Coordinates of C-alpha atoms and ligand atoms in Angstrom, one line a residue:
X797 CA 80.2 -17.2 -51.3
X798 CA 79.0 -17.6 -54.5
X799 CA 80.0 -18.7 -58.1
X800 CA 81.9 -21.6 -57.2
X801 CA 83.8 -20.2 -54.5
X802 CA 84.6 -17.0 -55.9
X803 CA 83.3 -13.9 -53.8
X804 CA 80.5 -11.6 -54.9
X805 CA 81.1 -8.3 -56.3
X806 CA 83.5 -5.7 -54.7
X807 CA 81.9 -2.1 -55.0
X808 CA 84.4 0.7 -54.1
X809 CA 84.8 4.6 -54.6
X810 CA 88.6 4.5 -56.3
X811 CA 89.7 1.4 -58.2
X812 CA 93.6 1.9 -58.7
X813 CA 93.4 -0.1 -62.0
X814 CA 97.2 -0.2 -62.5
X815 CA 98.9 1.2 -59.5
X816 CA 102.3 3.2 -60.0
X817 CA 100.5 4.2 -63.8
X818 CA 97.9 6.6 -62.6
X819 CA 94.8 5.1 -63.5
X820 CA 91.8 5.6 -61.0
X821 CA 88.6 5.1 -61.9
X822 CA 86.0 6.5 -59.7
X823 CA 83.4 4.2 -58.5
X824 CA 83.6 1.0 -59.7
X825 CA 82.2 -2.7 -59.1
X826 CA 84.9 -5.4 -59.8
X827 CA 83.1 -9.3 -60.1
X828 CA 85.5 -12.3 -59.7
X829 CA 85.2 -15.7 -62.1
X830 CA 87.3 -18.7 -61.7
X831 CA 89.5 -16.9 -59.3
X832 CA 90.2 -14.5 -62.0
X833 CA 88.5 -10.5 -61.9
X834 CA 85.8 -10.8 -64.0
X835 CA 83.7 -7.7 -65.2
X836 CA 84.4 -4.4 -63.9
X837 CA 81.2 -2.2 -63.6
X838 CA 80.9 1.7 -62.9
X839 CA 78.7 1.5 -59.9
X840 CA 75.9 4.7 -59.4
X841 CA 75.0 3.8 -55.6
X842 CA 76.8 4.4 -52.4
X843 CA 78.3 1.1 -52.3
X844 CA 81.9 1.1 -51.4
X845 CA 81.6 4.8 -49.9
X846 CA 85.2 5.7 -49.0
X847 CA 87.2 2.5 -50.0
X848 CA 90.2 2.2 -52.7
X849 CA 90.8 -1.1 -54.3
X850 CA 93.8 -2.2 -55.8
X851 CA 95.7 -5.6 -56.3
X852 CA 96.8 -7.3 -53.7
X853 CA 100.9 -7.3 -52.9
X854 CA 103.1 -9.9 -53.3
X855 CA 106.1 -10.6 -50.1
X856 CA 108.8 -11.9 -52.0
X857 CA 111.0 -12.9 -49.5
X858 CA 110.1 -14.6 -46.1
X859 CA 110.5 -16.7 -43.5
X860 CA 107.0 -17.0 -42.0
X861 CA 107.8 -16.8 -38.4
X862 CA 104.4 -16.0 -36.1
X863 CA 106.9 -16.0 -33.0
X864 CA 109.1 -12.8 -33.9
X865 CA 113.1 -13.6 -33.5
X866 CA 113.0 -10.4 -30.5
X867 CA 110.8 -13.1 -28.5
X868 CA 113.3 -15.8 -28.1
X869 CA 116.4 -13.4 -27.6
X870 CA 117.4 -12.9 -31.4
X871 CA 118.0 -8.9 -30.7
X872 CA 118.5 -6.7 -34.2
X873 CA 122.3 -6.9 -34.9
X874 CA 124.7 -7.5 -37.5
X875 CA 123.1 -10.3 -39.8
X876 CA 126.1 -12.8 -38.7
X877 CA 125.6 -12.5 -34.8
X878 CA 122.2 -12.1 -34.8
X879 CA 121.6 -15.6 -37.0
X880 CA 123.8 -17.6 -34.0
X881 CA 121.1 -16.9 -31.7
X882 CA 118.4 -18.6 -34.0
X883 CA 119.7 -21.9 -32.0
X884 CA 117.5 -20.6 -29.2
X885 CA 114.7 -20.5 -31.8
X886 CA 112.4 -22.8 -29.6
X887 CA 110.0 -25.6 -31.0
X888 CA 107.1 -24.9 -31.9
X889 CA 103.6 -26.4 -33.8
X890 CA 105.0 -25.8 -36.9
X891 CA 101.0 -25.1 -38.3
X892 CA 100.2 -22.7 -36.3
X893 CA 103.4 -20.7 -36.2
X894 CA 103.3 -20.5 -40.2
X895 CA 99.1 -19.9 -39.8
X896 CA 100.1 -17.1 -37.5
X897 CA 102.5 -15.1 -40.4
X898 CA 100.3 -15.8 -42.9
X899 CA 97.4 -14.4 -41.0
X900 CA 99.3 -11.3 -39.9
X901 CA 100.5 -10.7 -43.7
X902 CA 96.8 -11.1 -45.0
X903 CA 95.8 -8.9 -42.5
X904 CA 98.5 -6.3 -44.1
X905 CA 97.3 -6.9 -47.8
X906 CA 99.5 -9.7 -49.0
X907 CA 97.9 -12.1 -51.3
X908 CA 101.3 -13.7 -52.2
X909 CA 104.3 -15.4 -49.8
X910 CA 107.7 -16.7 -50.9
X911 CA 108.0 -18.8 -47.9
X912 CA 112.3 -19.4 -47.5
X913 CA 112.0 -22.3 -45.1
X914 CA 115.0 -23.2 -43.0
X915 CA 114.8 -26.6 -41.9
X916 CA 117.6 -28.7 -41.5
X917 CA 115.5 -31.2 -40.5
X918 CA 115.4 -33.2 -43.9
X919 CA 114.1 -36.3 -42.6
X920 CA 110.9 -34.3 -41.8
X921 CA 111.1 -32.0 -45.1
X922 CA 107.9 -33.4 -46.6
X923 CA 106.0 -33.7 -44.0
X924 CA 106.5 -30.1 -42.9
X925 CA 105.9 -29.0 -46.5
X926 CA 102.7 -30.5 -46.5
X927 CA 101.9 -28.9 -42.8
X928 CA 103.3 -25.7 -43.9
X929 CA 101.3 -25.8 -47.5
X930 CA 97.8 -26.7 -45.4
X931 CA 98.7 -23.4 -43.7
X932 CA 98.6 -21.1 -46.5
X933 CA 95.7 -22.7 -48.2
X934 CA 93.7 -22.4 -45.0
X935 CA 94.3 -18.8 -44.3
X936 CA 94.1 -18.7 -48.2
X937 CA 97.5 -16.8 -49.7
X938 CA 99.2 -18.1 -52.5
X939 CA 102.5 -19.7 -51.3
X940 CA 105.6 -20.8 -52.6
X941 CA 107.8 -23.1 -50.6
X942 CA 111.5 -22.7 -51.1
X943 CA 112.8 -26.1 -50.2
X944 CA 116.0 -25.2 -47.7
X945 CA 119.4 -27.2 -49.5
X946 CA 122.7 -26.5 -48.4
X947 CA 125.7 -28.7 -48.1
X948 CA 128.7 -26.7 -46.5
X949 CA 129.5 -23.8 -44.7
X950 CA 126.2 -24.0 -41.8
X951 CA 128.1 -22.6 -39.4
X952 CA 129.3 -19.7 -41.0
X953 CA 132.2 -18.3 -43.4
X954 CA 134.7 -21.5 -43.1
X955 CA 134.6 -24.4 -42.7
X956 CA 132.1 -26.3 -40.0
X957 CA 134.5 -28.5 -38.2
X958 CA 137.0 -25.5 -37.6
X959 CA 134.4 -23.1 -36.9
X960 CA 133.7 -26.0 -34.2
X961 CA 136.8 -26.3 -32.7
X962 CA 137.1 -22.3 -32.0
X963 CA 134.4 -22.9 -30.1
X964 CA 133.8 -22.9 -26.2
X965 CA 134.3 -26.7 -25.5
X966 CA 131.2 -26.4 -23.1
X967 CA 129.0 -25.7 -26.1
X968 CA 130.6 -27.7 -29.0
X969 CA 127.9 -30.5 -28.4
X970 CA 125.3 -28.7 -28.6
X971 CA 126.0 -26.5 -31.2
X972 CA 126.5 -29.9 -33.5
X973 CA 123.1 -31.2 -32.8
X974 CA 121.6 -28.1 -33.1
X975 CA 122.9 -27.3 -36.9
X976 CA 125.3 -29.9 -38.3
X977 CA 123.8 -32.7 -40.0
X978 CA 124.9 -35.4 -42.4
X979 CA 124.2 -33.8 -45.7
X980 CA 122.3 -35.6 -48.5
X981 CA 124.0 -35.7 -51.3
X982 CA 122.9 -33.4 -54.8
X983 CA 120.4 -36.0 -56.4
X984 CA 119.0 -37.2 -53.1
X985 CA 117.9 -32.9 -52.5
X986 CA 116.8 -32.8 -56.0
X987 CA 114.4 -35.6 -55.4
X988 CA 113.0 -34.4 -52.0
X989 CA 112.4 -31.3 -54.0
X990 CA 110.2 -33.3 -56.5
X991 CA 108.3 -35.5 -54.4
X992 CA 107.5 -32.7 -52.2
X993 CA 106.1 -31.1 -55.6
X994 CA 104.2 -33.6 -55.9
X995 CA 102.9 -33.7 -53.2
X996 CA 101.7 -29.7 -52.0
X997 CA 101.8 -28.3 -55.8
X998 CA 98.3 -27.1 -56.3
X999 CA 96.4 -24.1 -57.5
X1000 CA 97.5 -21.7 -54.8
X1001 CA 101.0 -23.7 -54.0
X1002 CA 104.1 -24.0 -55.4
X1003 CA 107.6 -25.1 -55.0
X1004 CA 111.2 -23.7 -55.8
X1005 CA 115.1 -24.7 -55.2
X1006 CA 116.0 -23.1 -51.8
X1007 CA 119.8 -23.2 -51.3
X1008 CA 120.1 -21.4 -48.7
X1009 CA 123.1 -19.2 -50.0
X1010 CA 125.3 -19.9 -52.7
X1011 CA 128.0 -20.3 -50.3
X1012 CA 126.0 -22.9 -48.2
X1013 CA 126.1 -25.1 -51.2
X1014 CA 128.7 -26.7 -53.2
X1015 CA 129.2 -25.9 -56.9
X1016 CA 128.4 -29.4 -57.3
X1017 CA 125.2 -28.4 -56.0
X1018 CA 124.3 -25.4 -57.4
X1019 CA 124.7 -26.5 -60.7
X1020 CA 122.3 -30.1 -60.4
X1021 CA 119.9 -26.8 -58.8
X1022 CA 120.0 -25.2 -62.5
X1023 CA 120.1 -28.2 -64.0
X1024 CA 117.2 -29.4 -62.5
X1025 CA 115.5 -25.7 -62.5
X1026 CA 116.0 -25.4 -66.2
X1027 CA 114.5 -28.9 -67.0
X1028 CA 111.1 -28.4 -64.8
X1029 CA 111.1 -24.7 -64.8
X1030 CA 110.8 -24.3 -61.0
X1031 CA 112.4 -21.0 -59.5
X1032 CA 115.4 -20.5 -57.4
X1033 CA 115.2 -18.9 -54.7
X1034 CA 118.2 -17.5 -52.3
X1035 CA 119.6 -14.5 -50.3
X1036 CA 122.8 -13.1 -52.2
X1037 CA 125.4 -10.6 -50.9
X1038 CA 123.3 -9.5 -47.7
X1039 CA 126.0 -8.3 -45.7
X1040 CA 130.1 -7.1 -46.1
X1041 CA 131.2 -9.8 -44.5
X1042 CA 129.8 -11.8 -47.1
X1043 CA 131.1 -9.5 -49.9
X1044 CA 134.5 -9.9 -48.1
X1045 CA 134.2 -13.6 -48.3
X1046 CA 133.2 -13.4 -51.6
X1047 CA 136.0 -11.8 -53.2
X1048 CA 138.5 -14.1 -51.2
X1049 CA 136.8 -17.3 -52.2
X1050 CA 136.0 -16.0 -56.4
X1051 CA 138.2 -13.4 -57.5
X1052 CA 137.4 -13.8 -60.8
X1053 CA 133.9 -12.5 -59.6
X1054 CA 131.0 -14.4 -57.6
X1055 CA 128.0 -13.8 -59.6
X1056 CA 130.2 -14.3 -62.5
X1057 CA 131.0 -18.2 -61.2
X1058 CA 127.7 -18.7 -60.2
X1059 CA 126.2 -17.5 -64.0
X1060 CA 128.8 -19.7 -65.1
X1061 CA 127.0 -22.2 -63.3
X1062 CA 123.9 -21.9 -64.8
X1063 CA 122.0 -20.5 -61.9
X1064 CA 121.5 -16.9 -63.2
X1065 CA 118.3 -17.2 -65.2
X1066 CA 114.9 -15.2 -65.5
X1067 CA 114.2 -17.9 -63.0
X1068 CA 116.2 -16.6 -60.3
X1069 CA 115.4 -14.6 -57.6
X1070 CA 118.8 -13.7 -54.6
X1071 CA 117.4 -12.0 -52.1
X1072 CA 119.0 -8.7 -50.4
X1073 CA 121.8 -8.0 -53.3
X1074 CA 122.9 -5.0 -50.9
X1075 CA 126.7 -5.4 -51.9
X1076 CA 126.1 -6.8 -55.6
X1077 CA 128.6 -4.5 -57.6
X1078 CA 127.2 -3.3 -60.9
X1079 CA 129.2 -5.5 -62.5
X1080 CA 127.3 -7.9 -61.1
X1081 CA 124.0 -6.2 -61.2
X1082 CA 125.0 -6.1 -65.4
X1083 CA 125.1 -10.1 -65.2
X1084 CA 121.9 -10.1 -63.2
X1085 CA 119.8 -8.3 -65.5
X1086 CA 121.2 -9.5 -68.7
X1087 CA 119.9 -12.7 -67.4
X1088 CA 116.3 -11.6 -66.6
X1089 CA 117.3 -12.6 -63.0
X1090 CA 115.8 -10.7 -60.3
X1091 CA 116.9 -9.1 -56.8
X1092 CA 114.1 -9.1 -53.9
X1093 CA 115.0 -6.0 -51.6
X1094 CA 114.6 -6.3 -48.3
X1095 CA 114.5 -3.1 -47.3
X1096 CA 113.7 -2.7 -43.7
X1097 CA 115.4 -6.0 -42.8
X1098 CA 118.6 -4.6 -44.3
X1099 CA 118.5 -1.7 -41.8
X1100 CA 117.2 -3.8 -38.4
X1101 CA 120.3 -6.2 -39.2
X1102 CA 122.7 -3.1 -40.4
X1103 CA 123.5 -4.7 -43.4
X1104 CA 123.4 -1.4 -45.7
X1105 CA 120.8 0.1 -48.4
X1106 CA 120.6 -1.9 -51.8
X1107 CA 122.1 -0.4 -54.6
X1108 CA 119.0 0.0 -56.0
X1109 CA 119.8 3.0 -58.3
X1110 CA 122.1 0.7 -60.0
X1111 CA 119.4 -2.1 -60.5
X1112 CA 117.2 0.8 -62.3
X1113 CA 120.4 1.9 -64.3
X1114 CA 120.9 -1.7 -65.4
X1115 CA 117.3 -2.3 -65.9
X1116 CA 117.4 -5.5 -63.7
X1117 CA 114.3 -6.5 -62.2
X1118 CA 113.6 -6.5 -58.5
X1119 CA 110.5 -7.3 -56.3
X1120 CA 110.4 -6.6 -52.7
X1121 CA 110.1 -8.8 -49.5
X1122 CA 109.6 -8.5 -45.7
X1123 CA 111.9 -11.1 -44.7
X1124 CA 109.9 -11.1 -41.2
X1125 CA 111.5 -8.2 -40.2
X1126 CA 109.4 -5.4 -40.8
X1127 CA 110.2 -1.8 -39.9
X1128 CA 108.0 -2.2 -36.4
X1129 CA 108.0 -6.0 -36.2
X1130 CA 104.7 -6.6 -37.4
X1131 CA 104.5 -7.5 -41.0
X1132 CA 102.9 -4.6 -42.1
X1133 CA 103.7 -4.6 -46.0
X1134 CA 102.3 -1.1 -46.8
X1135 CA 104.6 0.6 -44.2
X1136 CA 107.5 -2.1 -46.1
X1137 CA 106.0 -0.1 -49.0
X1138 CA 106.3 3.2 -48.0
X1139 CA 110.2 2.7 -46.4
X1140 CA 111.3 1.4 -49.7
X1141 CA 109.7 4.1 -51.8
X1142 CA 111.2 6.9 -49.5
X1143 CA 114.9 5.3 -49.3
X1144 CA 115.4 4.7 -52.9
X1145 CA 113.8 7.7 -54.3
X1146 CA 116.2 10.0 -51.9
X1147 CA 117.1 13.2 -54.1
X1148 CA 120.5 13.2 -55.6
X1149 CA 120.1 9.6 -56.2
X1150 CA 120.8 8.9 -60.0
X1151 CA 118.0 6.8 -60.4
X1152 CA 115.1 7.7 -58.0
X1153 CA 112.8 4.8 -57.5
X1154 CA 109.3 6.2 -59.3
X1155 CA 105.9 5.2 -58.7
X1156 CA 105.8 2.9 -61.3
X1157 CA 108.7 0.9 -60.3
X1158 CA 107.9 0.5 -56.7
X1159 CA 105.0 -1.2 -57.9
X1160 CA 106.1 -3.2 -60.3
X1161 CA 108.1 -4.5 -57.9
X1162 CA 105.2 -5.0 -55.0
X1163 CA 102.9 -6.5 -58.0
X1164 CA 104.2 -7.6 -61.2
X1165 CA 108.3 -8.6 -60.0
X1166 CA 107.0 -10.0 -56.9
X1167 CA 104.1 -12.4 -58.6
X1168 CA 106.5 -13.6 -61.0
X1169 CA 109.0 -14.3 -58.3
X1170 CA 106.7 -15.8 -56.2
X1171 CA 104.4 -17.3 -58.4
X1172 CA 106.3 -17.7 -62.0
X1173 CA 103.6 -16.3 -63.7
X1174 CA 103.4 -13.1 -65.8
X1175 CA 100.6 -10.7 -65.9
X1176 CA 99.7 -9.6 -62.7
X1177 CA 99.0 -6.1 -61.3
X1178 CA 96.3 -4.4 -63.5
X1179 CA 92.8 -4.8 -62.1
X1180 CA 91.4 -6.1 -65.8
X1181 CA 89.5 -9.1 -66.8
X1182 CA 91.2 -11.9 -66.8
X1183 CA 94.0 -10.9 -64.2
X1184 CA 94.2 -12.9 -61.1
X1185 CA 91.4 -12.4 -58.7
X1186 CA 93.6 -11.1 -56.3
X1187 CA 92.8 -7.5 -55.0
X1188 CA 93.1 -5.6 -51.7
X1189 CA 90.5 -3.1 -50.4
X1190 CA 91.7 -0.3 -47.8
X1191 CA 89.3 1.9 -45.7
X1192 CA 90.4 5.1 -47.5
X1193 CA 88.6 7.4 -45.6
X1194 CA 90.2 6.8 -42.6
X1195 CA 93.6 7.3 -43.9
X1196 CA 91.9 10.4 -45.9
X1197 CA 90.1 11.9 -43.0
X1198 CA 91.3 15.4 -42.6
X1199 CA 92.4 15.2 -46.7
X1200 CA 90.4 18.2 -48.8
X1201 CA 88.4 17.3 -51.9
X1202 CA 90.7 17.5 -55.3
X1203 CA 93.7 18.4 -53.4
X1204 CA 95.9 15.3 -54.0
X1205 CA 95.8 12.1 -56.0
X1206 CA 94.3 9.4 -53.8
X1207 CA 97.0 6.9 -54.4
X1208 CA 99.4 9.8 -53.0
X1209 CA 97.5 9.0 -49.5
X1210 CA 97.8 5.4 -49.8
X1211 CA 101.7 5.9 -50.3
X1212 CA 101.9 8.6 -47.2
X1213 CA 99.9 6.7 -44.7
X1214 CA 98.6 3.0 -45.4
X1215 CA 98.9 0.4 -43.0
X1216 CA 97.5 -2.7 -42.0
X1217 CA 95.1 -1.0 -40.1
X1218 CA 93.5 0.1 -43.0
X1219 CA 93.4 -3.1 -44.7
X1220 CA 89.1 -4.1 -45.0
X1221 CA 89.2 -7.1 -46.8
X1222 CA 91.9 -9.0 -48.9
X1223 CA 90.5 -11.2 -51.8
X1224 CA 92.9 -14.1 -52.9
X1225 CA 91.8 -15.9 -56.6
X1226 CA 88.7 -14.6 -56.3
X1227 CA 88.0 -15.7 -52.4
X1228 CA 87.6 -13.4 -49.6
X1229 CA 89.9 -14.3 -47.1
X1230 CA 89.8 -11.1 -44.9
X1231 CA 86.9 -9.2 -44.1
X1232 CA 86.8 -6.5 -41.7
X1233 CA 90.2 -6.7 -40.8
X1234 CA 89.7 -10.3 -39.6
X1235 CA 91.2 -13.1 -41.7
X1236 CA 88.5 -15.7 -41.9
X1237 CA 89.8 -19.3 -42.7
X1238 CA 91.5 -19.2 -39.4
X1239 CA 91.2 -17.7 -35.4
X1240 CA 94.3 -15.9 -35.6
X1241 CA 93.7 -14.2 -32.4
X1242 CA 93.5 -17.8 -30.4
X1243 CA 96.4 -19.1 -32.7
X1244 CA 98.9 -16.1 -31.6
X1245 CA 98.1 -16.8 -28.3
X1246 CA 98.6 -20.3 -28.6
X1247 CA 102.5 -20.3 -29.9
X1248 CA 102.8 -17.2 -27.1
X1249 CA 102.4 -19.7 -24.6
X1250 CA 103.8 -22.9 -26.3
X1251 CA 107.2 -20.7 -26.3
X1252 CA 107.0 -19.0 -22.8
X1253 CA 106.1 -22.6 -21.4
X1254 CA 109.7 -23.7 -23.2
X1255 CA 111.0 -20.5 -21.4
X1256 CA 113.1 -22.1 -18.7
X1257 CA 115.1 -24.1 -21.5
X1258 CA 115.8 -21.4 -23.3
X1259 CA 117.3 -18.9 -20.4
X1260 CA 119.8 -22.1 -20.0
X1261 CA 120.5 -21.5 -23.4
X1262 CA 121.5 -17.9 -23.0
X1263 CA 125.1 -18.2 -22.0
X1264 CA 126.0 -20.2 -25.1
X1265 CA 124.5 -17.8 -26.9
X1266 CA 126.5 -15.2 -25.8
X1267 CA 129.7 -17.5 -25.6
X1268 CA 129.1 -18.3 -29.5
X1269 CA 128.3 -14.7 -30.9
X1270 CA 131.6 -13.3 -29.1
X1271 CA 133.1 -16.2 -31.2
X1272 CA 132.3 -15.7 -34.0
X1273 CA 132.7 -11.8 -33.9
X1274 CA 136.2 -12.3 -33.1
X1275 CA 136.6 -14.7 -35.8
X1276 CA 134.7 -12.2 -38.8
X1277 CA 137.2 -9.8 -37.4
X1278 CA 140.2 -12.1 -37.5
X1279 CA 139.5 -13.7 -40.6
X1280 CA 137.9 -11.1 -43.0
X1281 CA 139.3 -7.7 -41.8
X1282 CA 137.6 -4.2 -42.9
Ligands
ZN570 ZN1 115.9 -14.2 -45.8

């Protein structure tokens, strides 16, 4: 380390000044200041033989889970069954699970994680902000902490006390103290929300309104959430309209339009980000992007839980803005964020479409959307003095290795095959945070083995729990089916 923390200088073959935009420049040595990139040098040696630089990417939309969901029983399904079997979800050291995502997502170039954290535990809210924060800023990404509020609906599409009572009586107990809790009332959330604020906001952190989903929360609480977002100028964050069956109760709760009530509420603003949008209608999508509001796709998430594709050819029509997350549910269950890269690009740039995702877009969503959504700042991904100090370096010659000289445009290789694997070294405000593959503020390796064993040692619990699993996803199948028919 040198210059007050920042890193020394990066030297690399291909600098991808302004990804999407076509600008390479060929041999290059990038210096950081004050977390910022500082000069950028054409470079004459054989320093940085065979790597590409560009900025780091941004995960929109996550819920920093080290233990994947497939490890405690949470099988891909349908979004609605699948989310019943997070009561098996065992405990676990809350650090060192977060540590363990944010390690994995460095490792796979992220610089920048919307953390959607889904505590119902508000008693401990602060606390675990401040656990969850320490996290990030030890394995060194930028983080922003969606504070979970929600006061109805935790059980599902109607009301919790009948959901309840439909039920197997065997599990109704334990299905209350699991999820239901005494909800705190709008002001008493808006004030956890600012003393936690105050206490993790830093450089690197930052906080946003989390309800969980607009149908989670009462109008009476969305609207102190704009209220309050419009007065401090914190985000909102939220998943909107990730599967039919929300769509379906959606249009039997507000048919004068959802998004339409919940603009009319104030919460669709240029500070709102709703993640998934797969069954917006472009109606909706209109409202969205005359607001300046913004969708963060979840691309291969939408297809593990068979919620659909995102109209994204209708977000481009309507010029909306989106940003893209991994939701932790990557394609292959491993947070790999250029493979999340490469599955977007490829399923909304499909010919016939009537508004193929470009270049461009893709990474204005992976860099400029996503920094604003995460961050709330503007200005981010060109590699230019003055820009955030946030870049990611790939070994290009190994993804390049059978590629002939002149044939193809080196960022056309970094779309085809990067993967974490070919991450070298991730530099966050101006700090090197992975080197060699290897994230350095923390021992991932002993971490991830840590939590394997904290949950396998929990494993005899949690086979007890498998039968109300079962028992409650049959339940509430039967009830989607019942209550909103195809
Ligand atoms: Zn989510």
């Amino acid at each position: 380390m040198t210059n007050n923390g920042n890193a020394g200088p990066v030297d690399v073959e291909y600098l991808a000044v302004a990804p999407g935009r076509g600008d390479i420049r060929n041999r290059a040595t990038v210096s950081f200041s004050d977390g910022l990139i500082g000069k950028i040098e054409s470079s004459s040696g054989s320093n940085g033989r065979g790597l590409l630089a560009m900025p780091a990417l941004v995960d929109a939309h996550d819920h920093v889970r080290g233990l994947h969901h497939i490890a405690f029983g949470a099988k891909d399904q349908t979004f609605e069954v699948w989310r019943a079997a997070l009561y098996a979800q065992p405990p676990l050291d809350l650090y060192m699970n977060c540590a363990l995502a944010f390690g994995r997502l460095a490792q796979a170039g992220v610089g920048s994680v919307m953390h959607v954290y889904s505590s119902i535990n508000v008693e401990r809210m602060a606390e675990d902000a401040e656990i969850i924060s320490r996290a990030a800023r030890d394995v060194g990404v930028r983080l922003a902490l969606a504070v979970p509020l929600r006061d109805q609906l935790t059980l599902g599409y109607a009301d919790d006390e009948k959901l309840l009572a439909l039920h197997d009586p065997r599990d109704r107990e334990f299905i209350r103290n699991t999820w239901l809790y005494p909800f705190p009332s709008p002001r008493t959330y808006m004030d956890m929300v600012a003393d936690i604020a105050r206490k993790v906001e830093g450089p690197t952190v930052s906080v946003q309104y989390g309800p969980n989903s607009p149908y989670a929360c009462s109008d009476k609480l969305l609207q102190s959430i704009a209220e309050a977002s419009a007065r401090d100028g914190r985000r909102v964050t939220t998943h909107i309209l990730e599967t039919s069956l929300q769509r379906r109760w959606a249009n039997a709760t507000y048919p004068k339009g959802f998004v339409r009530h919940l603009a009319d509420l104030g919460l669709i603003t240029e500070r709102f980000t709703g993640a998934h949008g797969i069954w917006l209608t472009p109606d909706e999508i209109r409202i969205m992007a005359e607001n300046g509001a913004q969708i963060a796709i979840n691309a291969s998430s939408n297809l593990r839980l068979r919620s659909g594709i995102a109209p994204v050819s209708e977000y481009i029509k309507a010029g909306m803005r989106f940003s893209f997350g991994i939701d932790s549910f990557s394609i292959d269950d491993d947070e790999d964020a250029f493979r999340e890269l490469r599955v977007g690009h490829w399923l909304f740039s499909l010919d016939g479409s009537p508004a193929p995702m470009s270049q461009q877009l893709l990474f204005e969503g992976w860099h400029r959307n996503g920094y604003r959504a995460v961050n709330n700042k503007e200005g981010y991904g060109e590699v230019m003095p003055g820009a955030p100090g946030d870049l990611v370096v790939l070994n290009f010659d190994s993804m390049a290795y059978d590629v002939i000289d002149g044939m193809v445009d080196p960022m056309e290789v970094v779309l085809t095959r990067a993967t974490t694997r070919h991450v070298k070294s991730l530099y966050v405000a101006g700090r090197e945070i992975v080197r060699e593959g290897k994230v350095l503020g923390v021992d991932l390796e002993a971490i991830e083995r840590e939590v394997i064993k904290m949950a396998r040692a929990r494993g005899e619990h949690m086979r007890s729990l498998r039968p109300i699993l079962e028992r409650t996803q049959k339940t509430l199948k039967s009830f989607h089916e019942e209550t909103f028919p195809k």
